[in-house]
PDB file of C-alpha atoms in Angstrom:
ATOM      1  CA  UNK A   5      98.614  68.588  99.219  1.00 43.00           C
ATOM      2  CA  UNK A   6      98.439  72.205  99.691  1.00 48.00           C
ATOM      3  CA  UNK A   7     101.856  73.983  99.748  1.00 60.00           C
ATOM      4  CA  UNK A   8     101.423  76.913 101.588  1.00 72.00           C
ATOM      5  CA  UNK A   9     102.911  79.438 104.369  1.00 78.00           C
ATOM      6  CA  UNK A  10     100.389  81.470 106.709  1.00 79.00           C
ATOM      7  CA  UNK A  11     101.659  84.916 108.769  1.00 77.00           C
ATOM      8  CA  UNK A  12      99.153  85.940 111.783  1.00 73.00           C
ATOM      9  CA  UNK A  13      99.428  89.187 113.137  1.00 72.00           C
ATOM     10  CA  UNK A  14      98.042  91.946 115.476  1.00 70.00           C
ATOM     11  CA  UNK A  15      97.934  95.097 115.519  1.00 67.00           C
ATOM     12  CA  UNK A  16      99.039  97.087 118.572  1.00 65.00           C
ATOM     13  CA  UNK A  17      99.268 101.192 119.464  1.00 58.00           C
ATOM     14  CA  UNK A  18     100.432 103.294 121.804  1.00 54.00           C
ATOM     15  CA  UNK A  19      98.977 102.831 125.349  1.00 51.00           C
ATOM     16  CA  UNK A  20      96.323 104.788 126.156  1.00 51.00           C
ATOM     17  CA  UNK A  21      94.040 105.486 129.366  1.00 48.00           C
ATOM     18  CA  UNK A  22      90.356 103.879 128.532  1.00 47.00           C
ATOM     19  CA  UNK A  23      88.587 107.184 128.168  1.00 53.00           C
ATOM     20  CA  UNK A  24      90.944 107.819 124.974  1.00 53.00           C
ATOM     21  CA  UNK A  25      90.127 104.653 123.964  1.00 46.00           C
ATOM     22  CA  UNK A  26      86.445 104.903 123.982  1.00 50.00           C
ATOM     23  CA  UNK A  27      87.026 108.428 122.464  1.00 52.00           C
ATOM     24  CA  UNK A  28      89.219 107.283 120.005  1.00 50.00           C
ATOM     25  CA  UNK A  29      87.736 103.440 119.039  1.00 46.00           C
ATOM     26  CA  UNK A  30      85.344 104.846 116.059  1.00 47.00           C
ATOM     27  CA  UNK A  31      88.372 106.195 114.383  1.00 49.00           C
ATOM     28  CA  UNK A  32      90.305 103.215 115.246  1.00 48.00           C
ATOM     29  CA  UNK A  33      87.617 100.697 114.096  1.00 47.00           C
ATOM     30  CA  UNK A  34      87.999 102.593 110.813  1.00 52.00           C
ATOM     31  CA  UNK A  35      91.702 102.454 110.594  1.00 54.00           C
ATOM     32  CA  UNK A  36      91.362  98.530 110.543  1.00 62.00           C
ATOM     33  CA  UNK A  37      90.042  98.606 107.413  1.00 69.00           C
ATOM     34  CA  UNK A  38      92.826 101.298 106.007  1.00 68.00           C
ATOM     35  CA  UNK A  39      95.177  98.876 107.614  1.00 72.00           C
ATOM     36  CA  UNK A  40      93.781  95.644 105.537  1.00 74.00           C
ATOM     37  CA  UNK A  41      93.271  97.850 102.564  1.00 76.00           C
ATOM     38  CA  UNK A  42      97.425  98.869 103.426  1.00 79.00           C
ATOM     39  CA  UNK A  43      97.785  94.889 103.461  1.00 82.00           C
ATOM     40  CA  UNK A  44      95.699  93.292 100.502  1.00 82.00           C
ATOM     41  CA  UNK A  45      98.251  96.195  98.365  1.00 86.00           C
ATOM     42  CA  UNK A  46     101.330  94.358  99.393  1.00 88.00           C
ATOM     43  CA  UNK A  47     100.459  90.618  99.101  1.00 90.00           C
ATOM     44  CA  UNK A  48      99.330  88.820  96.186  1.00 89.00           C
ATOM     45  CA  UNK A  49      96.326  88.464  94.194  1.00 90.00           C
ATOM     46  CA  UNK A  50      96.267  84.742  94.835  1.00 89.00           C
ATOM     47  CA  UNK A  51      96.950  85.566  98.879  1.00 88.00           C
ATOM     48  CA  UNK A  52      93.919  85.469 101.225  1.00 86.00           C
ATOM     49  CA  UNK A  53      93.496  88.477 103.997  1.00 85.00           C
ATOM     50  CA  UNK A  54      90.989  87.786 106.729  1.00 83.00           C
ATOM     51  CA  UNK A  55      90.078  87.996 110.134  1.00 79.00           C
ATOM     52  CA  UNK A  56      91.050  85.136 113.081  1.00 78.00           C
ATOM     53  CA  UNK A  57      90.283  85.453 116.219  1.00 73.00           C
ATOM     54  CA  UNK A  58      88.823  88.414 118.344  1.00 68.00           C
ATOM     55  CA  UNK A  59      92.234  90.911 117.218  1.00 72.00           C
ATOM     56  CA  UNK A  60      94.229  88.635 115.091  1.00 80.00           C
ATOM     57  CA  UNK A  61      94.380  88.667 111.339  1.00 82.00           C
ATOM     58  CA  UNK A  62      96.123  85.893 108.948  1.00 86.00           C
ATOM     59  CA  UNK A  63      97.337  85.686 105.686  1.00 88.00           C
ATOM     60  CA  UNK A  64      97.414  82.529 103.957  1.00 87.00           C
ATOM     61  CA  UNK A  65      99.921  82.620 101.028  1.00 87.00           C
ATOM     62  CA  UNK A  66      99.683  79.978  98.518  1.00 87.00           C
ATOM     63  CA  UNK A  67     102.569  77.976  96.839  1.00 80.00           C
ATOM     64  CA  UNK A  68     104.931  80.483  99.686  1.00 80.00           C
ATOM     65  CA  UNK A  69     107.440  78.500 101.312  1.00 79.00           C
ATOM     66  CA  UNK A  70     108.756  79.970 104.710  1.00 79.00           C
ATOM     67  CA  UNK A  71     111.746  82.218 103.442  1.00 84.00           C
ATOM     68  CA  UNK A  72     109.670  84.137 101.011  1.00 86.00           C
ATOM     69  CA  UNK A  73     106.548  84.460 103.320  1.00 88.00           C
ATOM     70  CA  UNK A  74     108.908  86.402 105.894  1.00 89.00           C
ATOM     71  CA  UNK A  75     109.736  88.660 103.602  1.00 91.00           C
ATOM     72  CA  UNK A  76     106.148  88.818 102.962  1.00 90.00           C
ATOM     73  CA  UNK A  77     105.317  89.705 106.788  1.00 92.00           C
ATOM     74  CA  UNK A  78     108.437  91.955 106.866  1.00 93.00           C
ATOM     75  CA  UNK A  79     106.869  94.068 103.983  1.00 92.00           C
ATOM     76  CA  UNK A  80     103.537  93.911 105.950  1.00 90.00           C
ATOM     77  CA  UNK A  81     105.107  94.919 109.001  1.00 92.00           C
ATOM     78  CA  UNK A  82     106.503  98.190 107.803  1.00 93.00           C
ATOM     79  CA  UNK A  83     103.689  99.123 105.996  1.00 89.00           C
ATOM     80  CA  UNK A  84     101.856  98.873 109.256  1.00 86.00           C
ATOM     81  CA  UNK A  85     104.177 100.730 111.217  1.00 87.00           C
ATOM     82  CA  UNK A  86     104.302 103.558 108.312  1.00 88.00           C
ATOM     83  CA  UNK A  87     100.375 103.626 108.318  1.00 80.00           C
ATOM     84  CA  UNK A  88      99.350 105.712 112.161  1.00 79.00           C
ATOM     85  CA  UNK A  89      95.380 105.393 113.450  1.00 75.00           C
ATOM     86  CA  UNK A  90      94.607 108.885 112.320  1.00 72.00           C
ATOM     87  CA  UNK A  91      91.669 110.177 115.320  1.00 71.00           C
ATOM     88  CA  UNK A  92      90.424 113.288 115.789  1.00 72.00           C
ATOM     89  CA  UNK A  93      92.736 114.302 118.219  1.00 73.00           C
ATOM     90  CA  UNK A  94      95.881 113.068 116.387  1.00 76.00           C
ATOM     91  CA  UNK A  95      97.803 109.828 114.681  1.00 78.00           C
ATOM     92  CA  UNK A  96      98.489 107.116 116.780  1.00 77.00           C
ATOM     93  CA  UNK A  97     101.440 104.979 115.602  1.00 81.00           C
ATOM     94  CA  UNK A  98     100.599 101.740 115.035  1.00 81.00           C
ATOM     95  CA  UNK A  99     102.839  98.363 115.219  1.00 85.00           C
ATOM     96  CA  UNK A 100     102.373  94.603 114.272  1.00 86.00           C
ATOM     97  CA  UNK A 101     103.914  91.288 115.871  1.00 89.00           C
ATOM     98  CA  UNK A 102     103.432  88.665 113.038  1.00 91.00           C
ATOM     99  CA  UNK A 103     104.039  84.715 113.671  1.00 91.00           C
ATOM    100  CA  UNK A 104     104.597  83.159 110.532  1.00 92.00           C
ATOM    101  CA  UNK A 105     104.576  78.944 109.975  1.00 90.00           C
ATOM    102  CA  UNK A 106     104.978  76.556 106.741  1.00 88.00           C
ATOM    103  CA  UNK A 107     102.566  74.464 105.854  1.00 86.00           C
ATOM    104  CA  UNK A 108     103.731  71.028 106.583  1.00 78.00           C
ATOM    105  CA  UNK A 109     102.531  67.630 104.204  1.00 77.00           C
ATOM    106  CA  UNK A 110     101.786  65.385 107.201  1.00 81.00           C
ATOM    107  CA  UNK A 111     100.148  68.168 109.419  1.00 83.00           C
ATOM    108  CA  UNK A 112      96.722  70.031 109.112  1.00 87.00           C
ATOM    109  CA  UNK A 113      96.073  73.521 108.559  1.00 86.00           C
ATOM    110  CA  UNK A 114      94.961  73.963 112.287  1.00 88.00           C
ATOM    111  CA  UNK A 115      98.215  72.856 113.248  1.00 90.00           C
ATOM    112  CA  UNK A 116      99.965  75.686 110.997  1.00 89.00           C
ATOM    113  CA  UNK A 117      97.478  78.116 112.010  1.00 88.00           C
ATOM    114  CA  UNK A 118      98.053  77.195 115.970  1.00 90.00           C
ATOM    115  CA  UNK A 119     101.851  77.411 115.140  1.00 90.00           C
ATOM    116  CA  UNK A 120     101.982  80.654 113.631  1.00 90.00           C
ATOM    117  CA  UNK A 121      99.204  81.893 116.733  1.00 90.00           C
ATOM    118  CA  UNK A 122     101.920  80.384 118.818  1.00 93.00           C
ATOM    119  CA  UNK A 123     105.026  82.405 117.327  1.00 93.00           C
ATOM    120  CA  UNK A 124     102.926  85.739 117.078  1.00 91.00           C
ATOM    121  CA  UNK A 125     103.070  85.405 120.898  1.00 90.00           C
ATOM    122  CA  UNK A 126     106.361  84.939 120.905  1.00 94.00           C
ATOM    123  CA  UNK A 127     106.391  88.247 118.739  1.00 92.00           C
ATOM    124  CA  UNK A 128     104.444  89.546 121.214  1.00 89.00           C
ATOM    125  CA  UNK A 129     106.633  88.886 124.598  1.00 91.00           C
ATOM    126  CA  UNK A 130     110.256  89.541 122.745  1.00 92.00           C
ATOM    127  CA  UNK A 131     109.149  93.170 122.115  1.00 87.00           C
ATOM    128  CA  UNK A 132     106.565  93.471 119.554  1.00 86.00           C
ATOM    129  CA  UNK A 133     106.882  94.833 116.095  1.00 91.00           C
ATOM    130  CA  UNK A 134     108.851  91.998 114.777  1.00 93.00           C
ATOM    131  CA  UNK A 135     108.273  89.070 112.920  1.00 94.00           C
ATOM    132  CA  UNK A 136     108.693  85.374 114.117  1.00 94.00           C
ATOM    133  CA  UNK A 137     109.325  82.201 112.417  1.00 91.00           C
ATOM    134  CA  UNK A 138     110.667  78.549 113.065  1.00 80.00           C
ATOM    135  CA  UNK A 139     113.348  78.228 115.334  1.00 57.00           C
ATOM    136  CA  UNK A 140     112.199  80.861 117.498  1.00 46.00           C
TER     137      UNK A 140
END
């Protein structure tokens, strides 16, 4: 059985009109990468970074059980907010909500995966920038 804890997050900025956006998406596209090079630094060599979904990003952390893979997401989550989407007409601070969800011996991965999804949203609707696990 694979013991494991996964985190999914998203990023978010500051609200912006869509002709900034459009101005500003090249730089931004760019940032993502500074952001998952910002984020393979703080987990684990043995920790997986990668891409779900359209906007979301997970981290799958090995042999983690739930306590230690908030901390984890904590440590993500301020290096996140201390890393702005630098754009030619200035930084634009960034944020993450992060859902985080154990691993559980009689469920599937998909499960965990859908649970964290599910607790990123509740990230999400409780005021973003914060992290969410069970019991939320």
């Amino acid at each position: 059985m694979l013991t494991c804890s996964v985190a999914v997050w998203l990023l978010t900025t500051s609200p912006k009109s869509p002709e900034e956006l459009q101005r500003d998406l090249p730089s931004a596209v760019d940032e993502t990468g500074q952001v998952a090079e910002a984020v393979t630094e703080n987990v684990r060599p043995s920790d997986f970074v990668f891409r779900y979904g359209g906007e979301e990003f997970t981290v799958l952390l090995p042999l983690q059980y739930a306590e230690d893979a908030v901390v984890v997401a904590e440590r993500l989550r301020a290096v996140i907010e201390a890393t702005p989407c630098r754009t030619a007409q200035g930084p634009i601070p960034m944020t993450v909500s992060i859902g985080v969800a154990y691993h559980e011996a009689q469920g599937t991965l998909e499960q965990t995966l859908q649970r964290a999804d599910e607790r990123l949203y509740i990230a999400k609707q409780t005021g973003r920038n914060r992290v969410v696990t069970g019991g939320a």
